Short mmCIF file of C-alpha atoms and ligand atoms in Angstrom, two decimals:
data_model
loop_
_atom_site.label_atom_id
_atom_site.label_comp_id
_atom_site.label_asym_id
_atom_site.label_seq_id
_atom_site.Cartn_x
_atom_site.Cartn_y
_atom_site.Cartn_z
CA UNK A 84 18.58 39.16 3.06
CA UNK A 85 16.88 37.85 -0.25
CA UNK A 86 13.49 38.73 -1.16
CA UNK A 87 11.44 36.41 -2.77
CA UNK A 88 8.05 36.20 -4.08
CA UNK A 89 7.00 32.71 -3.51
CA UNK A 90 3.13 32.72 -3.39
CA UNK A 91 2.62 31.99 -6.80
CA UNK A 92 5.21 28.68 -6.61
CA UNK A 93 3.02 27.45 -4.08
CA UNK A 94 -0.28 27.89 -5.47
CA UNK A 95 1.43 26.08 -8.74
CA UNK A 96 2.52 22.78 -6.14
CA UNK A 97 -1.01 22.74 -5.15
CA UNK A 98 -2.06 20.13 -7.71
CA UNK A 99 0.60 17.95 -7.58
CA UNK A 100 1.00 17.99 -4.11
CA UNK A 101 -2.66 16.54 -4.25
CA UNK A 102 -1.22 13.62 -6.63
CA UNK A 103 1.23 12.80 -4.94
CA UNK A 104 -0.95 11.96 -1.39
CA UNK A 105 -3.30 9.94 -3.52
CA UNK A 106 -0.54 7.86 -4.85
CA UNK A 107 1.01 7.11 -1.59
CA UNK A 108 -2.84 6.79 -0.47
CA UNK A 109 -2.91 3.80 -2.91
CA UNK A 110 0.01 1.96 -2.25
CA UNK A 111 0.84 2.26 1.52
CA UNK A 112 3.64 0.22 3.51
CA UNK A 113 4.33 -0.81 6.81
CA UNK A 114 7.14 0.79 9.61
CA UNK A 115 10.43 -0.08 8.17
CA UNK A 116 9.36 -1.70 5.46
CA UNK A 117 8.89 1.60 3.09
CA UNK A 118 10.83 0.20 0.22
CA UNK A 119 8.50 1.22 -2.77
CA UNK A 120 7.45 4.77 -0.85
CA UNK A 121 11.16 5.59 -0.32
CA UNK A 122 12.00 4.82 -3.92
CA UNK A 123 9.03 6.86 -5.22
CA UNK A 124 9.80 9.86 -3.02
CA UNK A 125 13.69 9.78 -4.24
CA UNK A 126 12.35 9.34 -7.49
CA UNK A 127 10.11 12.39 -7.04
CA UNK A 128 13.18 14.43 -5.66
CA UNK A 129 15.24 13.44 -8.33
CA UNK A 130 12.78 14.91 -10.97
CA UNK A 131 13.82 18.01 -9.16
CA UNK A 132 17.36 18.08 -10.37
CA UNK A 133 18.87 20.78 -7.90
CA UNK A 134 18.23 18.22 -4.49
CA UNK A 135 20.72 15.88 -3.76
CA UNK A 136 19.00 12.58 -2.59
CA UNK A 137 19.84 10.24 -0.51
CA UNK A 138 19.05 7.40 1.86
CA UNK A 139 20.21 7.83 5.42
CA UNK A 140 18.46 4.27 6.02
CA UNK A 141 17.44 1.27 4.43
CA UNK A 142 13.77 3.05 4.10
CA UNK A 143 14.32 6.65 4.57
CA UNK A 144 14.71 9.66 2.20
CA UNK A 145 17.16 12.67 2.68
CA UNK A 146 17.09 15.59 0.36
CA UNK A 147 19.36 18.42 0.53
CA UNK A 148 19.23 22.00 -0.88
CA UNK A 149 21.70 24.51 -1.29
CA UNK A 150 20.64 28.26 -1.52
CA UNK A 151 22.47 29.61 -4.45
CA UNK A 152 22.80 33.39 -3.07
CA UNK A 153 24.84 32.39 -0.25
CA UNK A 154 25.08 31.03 3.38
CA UNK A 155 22.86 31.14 5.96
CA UNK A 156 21.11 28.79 8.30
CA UNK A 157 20.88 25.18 8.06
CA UNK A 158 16.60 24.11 8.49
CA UNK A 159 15.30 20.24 8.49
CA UNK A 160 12.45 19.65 8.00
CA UNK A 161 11.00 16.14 8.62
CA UNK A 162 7.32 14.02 7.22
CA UNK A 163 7.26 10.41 8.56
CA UNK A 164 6.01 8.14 5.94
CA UNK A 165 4.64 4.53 7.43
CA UNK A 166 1.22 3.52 7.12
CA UNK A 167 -0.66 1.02 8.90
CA UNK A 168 -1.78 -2.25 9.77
CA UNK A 169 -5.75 -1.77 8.80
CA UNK A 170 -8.18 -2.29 6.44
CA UNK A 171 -9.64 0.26 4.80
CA UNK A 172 -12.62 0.99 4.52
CA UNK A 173 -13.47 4.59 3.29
CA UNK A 174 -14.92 3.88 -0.59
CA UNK A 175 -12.35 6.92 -1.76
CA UNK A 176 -11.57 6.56 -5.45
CA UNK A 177 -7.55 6.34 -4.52
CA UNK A 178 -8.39 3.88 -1.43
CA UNK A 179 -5.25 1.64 -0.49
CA UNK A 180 -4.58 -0.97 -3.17
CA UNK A 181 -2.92 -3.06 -1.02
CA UNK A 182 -5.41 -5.13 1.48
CA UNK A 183 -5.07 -4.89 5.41
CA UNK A 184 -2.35 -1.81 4.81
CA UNK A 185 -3.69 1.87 5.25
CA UNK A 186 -2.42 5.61 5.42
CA UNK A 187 -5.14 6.11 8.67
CA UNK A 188 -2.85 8.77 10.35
CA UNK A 189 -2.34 10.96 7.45
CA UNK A 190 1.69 10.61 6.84
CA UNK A 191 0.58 10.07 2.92
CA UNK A 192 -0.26 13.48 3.43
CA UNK A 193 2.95 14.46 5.51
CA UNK A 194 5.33 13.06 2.31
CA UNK A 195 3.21 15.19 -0.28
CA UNK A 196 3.71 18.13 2.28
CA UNK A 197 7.72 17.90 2.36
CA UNK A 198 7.48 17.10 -1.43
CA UNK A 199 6.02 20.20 -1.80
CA UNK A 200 8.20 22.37 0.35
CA UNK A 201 11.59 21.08 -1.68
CA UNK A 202 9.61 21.44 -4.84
CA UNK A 203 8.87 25.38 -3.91
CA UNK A 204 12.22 26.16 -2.50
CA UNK A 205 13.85 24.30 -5.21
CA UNK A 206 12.06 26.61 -7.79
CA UNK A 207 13.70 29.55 -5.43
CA UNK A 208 16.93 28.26 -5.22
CA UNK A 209 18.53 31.30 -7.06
CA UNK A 210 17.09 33.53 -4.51
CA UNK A 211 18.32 31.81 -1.30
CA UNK A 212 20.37 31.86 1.65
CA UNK A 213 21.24 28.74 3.69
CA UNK A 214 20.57 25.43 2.97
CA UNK A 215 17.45 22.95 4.03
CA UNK A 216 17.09 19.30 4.16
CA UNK A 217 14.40 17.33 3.59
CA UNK A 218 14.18 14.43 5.94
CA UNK A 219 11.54 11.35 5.02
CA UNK A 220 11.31 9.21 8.33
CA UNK A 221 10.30 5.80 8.04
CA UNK A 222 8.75 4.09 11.10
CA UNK A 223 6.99 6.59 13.49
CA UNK A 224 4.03 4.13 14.43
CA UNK A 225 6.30 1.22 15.79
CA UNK A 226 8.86 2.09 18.69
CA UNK A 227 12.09 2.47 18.52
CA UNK A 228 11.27 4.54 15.69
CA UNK A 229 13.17 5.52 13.15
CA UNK A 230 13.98 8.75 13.74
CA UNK A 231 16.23 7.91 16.19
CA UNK A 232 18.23 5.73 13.21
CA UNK A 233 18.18 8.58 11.00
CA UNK A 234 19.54 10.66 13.92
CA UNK A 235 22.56 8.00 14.56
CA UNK A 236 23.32 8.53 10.61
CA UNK A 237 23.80 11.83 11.17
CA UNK A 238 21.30 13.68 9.49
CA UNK A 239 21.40 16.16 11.87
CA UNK A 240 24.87 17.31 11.35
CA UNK A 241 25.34 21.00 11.37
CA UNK A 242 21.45 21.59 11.54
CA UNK A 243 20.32 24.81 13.00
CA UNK A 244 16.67 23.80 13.54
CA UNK A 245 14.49 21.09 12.70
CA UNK A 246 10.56 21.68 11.70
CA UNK A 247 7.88 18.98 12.14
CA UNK A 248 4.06 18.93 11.51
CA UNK A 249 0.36 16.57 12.20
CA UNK A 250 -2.28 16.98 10.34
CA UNK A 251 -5.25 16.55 12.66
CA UNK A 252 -8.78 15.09 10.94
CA UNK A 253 -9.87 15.87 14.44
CA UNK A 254 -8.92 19.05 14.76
CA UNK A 255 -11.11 22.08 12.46
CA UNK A 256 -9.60 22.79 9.36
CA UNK A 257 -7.90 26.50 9.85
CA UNK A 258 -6.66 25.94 12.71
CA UNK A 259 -2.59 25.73 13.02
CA UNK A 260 -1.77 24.86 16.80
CA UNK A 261 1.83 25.88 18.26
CA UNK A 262 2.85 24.80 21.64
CA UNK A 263 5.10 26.69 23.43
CA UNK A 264 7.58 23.71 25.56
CA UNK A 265 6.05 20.32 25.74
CA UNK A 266 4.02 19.36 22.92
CA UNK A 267 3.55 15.44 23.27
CA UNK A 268 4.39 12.75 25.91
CA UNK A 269 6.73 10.38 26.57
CA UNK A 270 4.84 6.97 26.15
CA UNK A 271 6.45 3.91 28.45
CA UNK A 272 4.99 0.93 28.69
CA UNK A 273 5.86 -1.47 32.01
CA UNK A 274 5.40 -4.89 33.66
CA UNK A 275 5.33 -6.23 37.29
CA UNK A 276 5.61 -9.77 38.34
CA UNK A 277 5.00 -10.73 41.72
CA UNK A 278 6.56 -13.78 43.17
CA UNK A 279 5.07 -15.21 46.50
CA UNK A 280 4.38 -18.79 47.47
CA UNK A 281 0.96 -20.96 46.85
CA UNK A 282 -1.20 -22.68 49.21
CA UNK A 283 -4.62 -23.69 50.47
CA UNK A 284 -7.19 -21.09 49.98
CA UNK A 285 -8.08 -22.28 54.07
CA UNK A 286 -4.88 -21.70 54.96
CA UNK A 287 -3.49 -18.29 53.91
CA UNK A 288 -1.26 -18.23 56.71
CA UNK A 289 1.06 -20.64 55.05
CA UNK A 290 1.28 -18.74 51.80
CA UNK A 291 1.84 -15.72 50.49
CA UNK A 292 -0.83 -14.49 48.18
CA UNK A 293 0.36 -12.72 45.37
CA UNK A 294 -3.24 -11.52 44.16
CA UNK A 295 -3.59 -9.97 47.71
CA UNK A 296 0.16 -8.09 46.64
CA UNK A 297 -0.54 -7.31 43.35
CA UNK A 298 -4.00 -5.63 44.42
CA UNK A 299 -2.19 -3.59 47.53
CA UNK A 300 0.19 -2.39 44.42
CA UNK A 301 -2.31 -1.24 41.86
CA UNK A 302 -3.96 0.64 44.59
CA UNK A 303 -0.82 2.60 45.26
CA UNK A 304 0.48 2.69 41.77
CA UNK A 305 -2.82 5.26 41.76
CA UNK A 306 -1.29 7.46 44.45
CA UNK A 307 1.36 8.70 42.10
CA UNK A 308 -0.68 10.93 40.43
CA UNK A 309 -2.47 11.84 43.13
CA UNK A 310 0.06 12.20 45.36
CA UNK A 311 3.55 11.96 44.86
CA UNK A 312 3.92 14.67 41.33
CA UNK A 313 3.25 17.73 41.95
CA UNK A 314 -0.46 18.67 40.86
CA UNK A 315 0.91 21.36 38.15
CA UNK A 316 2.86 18.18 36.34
CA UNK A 317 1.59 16.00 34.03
CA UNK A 318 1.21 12.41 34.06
CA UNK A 319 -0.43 9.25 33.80
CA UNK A 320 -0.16 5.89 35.45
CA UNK A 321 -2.56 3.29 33.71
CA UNK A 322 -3.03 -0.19 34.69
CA UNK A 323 -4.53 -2.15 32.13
CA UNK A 324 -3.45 -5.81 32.92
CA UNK A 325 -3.83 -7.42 35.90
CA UNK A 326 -3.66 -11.49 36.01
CA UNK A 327 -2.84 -14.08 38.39
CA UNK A 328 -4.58 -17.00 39.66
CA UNK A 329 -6.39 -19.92 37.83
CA UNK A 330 -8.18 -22.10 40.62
CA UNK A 331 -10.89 -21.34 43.37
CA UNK A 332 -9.10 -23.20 46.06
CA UNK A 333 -5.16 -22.21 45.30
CA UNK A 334 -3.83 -18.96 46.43
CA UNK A 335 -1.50 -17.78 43.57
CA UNK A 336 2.37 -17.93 44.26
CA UNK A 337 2.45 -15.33 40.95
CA UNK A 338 0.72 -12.34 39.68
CA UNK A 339 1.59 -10.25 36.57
CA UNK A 340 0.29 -6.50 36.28
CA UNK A 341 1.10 -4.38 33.10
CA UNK A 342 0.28 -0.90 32.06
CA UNK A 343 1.46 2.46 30.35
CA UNK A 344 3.12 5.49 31.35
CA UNK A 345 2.53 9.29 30.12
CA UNK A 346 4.84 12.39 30.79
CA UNK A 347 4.82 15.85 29.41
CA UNK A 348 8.58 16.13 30.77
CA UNK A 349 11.97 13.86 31.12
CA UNK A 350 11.69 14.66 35.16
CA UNK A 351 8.11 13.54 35.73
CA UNK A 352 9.14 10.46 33.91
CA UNK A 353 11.98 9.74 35.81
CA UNK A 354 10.12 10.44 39.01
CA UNK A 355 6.68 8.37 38.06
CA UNK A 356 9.50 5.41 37.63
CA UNK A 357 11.13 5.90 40.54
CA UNK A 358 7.86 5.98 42.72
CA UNK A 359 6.82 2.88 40.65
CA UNK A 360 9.73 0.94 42.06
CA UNK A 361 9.46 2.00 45.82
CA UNK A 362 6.02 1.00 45.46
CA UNK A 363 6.92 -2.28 44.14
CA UNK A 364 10.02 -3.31 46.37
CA UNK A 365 8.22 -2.39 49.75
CA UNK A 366 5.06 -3.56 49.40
CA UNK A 367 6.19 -6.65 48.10
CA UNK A 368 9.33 -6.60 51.21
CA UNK A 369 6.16 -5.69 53.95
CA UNK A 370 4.22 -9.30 52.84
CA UNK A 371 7.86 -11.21 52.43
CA UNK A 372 7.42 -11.56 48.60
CA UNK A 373 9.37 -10.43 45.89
CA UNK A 374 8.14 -7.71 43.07
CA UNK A 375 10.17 -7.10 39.72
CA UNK A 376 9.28 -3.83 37.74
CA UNK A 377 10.14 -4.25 34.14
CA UNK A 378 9.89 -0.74 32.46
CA UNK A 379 10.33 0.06 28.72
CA UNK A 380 10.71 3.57 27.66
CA UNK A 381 8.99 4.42 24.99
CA UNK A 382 9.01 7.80 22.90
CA UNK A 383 10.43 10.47 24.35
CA UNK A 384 8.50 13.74 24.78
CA UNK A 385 8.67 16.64 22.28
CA UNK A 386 9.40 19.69 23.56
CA UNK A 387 9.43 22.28 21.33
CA UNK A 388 12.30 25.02 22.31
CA UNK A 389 10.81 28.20 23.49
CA UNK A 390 12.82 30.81 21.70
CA UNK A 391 12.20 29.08 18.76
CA UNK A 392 8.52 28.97 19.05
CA UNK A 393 7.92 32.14 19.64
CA UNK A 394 9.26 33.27 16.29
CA UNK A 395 7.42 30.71 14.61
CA UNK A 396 4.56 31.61 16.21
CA UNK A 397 4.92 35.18 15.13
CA UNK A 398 6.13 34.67 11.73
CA UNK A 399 3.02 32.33 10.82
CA UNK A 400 0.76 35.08 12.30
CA UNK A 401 1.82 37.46 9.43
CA UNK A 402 2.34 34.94 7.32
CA UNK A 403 -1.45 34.18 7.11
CA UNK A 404 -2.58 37.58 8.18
CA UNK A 405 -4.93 37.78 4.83
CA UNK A 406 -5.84 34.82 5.06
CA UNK A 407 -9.55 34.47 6.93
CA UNK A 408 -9.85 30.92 7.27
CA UNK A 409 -7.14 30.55 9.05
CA UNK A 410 -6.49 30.54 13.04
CA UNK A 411 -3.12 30.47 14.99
CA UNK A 412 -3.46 29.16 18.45
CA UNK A 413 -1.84 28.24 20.81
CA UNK A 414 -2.76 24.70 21.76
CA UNK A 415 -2.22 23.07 24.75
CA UNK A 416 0.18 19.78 24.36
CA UNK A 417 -0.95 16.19 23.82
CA UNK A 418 -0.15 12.92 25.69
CA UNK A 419 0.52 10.72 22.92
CA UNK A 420 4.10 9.68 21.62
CA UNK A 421 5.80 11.14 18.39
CA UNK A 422 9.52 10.31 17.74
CA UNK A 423 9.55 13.69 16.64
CA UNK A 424 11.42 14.07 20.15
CA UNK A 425 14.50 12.24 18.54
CA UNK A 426 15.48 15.04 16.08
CA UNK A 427 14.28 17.91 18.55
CA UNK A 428 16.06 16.12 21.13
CA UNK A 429 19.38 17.06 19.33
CA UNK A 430 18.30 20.43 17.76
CA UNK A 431 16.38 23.04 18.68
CA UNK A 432 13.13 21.91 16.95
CA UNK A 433 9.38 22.85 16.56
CA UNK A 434 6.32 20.77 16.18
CA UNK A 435 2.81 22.10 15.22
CA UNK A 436 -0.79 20.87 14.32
CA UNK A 437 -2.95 21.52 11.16
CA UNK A 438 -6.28 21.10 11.70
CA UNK A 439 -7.70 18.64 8.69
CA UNK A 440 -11.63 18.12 9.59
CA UNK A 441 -13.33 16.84 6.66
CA UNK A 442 -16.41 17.57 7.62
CA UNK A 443 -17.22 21.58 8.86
CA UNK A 444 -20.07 20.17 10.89
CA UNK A 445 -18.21 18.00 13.39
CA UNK A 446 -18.29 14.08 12.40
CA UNK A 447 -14.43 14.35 12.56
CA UNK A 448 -13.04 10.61 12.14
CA UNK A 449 -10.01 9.68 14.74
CA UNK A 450 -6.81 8.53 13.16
CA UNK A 451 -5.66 5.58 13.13
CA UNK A 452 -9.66 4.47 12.02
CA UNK A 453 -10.50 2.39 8.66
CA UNK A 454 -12.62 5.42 7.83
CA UNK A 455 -9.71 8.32 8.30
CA UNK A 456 -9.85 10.98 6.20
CA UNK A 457 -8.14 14.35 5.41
CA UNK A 458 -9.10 17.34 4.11
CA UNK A 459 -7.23 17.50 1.23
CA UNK A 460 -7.31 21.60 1.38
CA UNK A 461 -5.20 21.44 4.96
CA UNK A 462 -2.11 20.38 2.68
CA UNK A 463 -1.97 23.57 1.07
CA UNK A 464 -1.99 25.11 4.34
CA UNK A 465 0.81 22.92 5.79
CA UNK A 466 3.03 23.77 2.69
CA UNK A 467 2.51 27.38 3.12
CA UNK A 468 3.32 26.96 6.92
CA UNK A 469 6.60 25.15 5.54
CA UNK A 470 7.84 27.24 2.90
CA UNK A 471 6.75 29.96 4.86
CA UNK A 472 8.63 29.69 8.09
CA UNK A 473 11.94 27.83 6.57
CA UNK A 474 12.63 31.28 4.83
CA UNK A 475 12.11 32.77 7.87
CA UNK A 476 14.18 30.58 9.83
CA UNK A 477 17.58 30.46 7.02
CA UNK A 478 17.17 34.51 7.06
CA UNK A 479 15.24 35.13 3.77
CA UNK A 480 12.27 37.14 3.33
CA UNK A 481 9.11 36.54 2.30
CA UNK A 482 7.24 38.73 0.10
NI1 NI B 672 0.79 10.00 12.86
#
């Protein structure tokens, strides 16, 4: 094992990796259209000298480094690097530059983080064991995601473990949340059409009223929950479109219902579907219609492996043992979507949250808002976390 003293490399990366969020602040760029951020993260990479660079994907950034004191462990780590489609609206001297497009989930941040990490372990790289790789994902806010393209290139190939991270403006700063198993949902999205026949509104008994079907199917689409998954699972079963029908004296031959599934696990998932289509079929066989279900998975969930974890957990413990501001929970998971799920689906990976509240006294601003903000602090804390537990994880110790 090498032994490396690599506090003093970080606190040196602090001020650039500040500069290099504000620049990708400025000049944001939608999913899969990261042309100018991919060039001016290779570009940054390159300035490194010791990390090979490459692109994976039209709009993604690979970087690789080679310890130089032998082998060991092969870590990715990955930042995603999209913005999105909103105007900002915060008055921050290095507010986007380019109107209707804005860093509002804090991947600006993310980049500057992994830019860090390579810088710090590229400083190092006479003192290492193993090798890490540097993966900057394009397209996490618009499904399919590109994760799963990077995967298909093979950026994964002979990876040990792959590391991923969130900063959290809602979440105080300090806090660094570790979930042990599932750490975000799978997010599906699904549509319904009901086909019965029109008539009269006096005569119902020569139609079949697909309003009347639709309704009987919303009402049992609720049951699932309640009902059908066990109540220690996870899940969630939201309509949130419901139309058929344009007249007040036509019963509706066709009704259209749409909504979005959440699962903290591949099973409850498959299980929410497969309840979703009973429902369907028979209600719609019981009143001689016809129901189609139409579902669209989504995001798969993360789920970080166990083993794994656990050292993480304990590493970043000592890691930041001196350090008072800091807290390491453990969180319990959330039911959004993170393609995360597409790398850890393929190596054992691990996926935490840094808390990056602005403001100490609550106030926190949600992502994805024209007012998002970081804490520009909770980067320094993210890079330690990085730097930290890659040496961990490719055998080298931290002094
Ligand atoms: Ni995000």
């Amino acid at each position: 094992m090498s032994k490396i003293t690599s506090t003093k490399i970080i606190e040196n990366t602090y001020k650039q990796i500040i500069n290099w969020r504000r620049y990708l602040h400025q000049y944001p760029e939608l999913s899969f259209k990261e042309h100018k951020t991919a060039q001016y993260i290779s570009d940054q990479l390159n300035e490194l000298e010791n990390i090979e660079v490459s692109h994976p994907t039209k709009t993604s950034v690979m970087g690789r480094l080679q310890g130089k004191k032998g082998s060991g462990k092969t870590i990715a780590i990955r930042a995603d690097i999209d913005a999105l489609p909103i105007k900002e609206a915060t008055n921050l001297p290095f507010a986007s530059k380019v109107d209707g497009v804005m860093h509002a989930c804090g991947h600006d941040g993310h980049a500057a983080i992994l830019l860090g990490t390579a810088k710090v372990l590229s400083e190092l790289q006479d003192t290492l064991i193993g090798e890490f790789i540097f993966l900057f994902q394009h397209a996490e806010e618009v499904p399919p995601g590109g994760a799963k393209e990077m995967v298909e290139a093979g950026v994964l190939d002979g990876v040990d473990y792959v590391l991923g991270l969130h900063l959290w403006s809602t979440v105080p700063f300090g806090e660094i949340q570790i979930t042990k198993g599932s750490v975000s949902a799978a997010s599906d999205i699904f549509d319904i059409t009901i086909e019965g026949k029109s008539g009269h509104a006096s005569q119902p008994d020569s139609a079949i009223d697909a309003l009347a079907i639709g309704s009987q199917i919303i009402s049992n689409l609720q049951h699932i929950t309640s009902r059908v998954m066990s109540p220690l699972d996870s899940g969630v079963v939201s309509v949130t479109r419901f139309h058929s029908g344009d007249a007040y004296n036509v019963i509706p031959d066709r009704a259209h219902i749409g909504g979005s599934v959440r699962a903290l696990t591949n099973d409850v998932r498959e299980q929410i579907k497969e309840s979703m289509e009973q429902i369907c079929t028979h209600i719609a066989i019981a009143h001689n219609a016809k129901a189609t279900l139409t579902y669209n998975y989504g995001y798969d969930p993360i789920v970080n492996n166990e083993d794994l974890t656990e050292r993480i957990l304990e590493n970043t413990k000592k890691a930041f043992k001196d350090d008072e501001r800091i807290k390491v929970i453990q969180s319990p998971p959330m039911l959004g979507g993170e393609d995360f799920s597409a790398f850890s689906n393929v190596v054992p990976g691990c996926y935490v949250g840094i808390g990056a509240m602005k403001n100490e006294n609550g106030t926190a601003i949600p992502h994805h808002h024209p007012q998002f903000d970081i804490s520009e602090d909770s980067l320094f804390i993210a890079l330690k976390y990085y730097v930290t537990t890659a040496l961990d994880l490719t055998g080298n110790t931290l002094l």
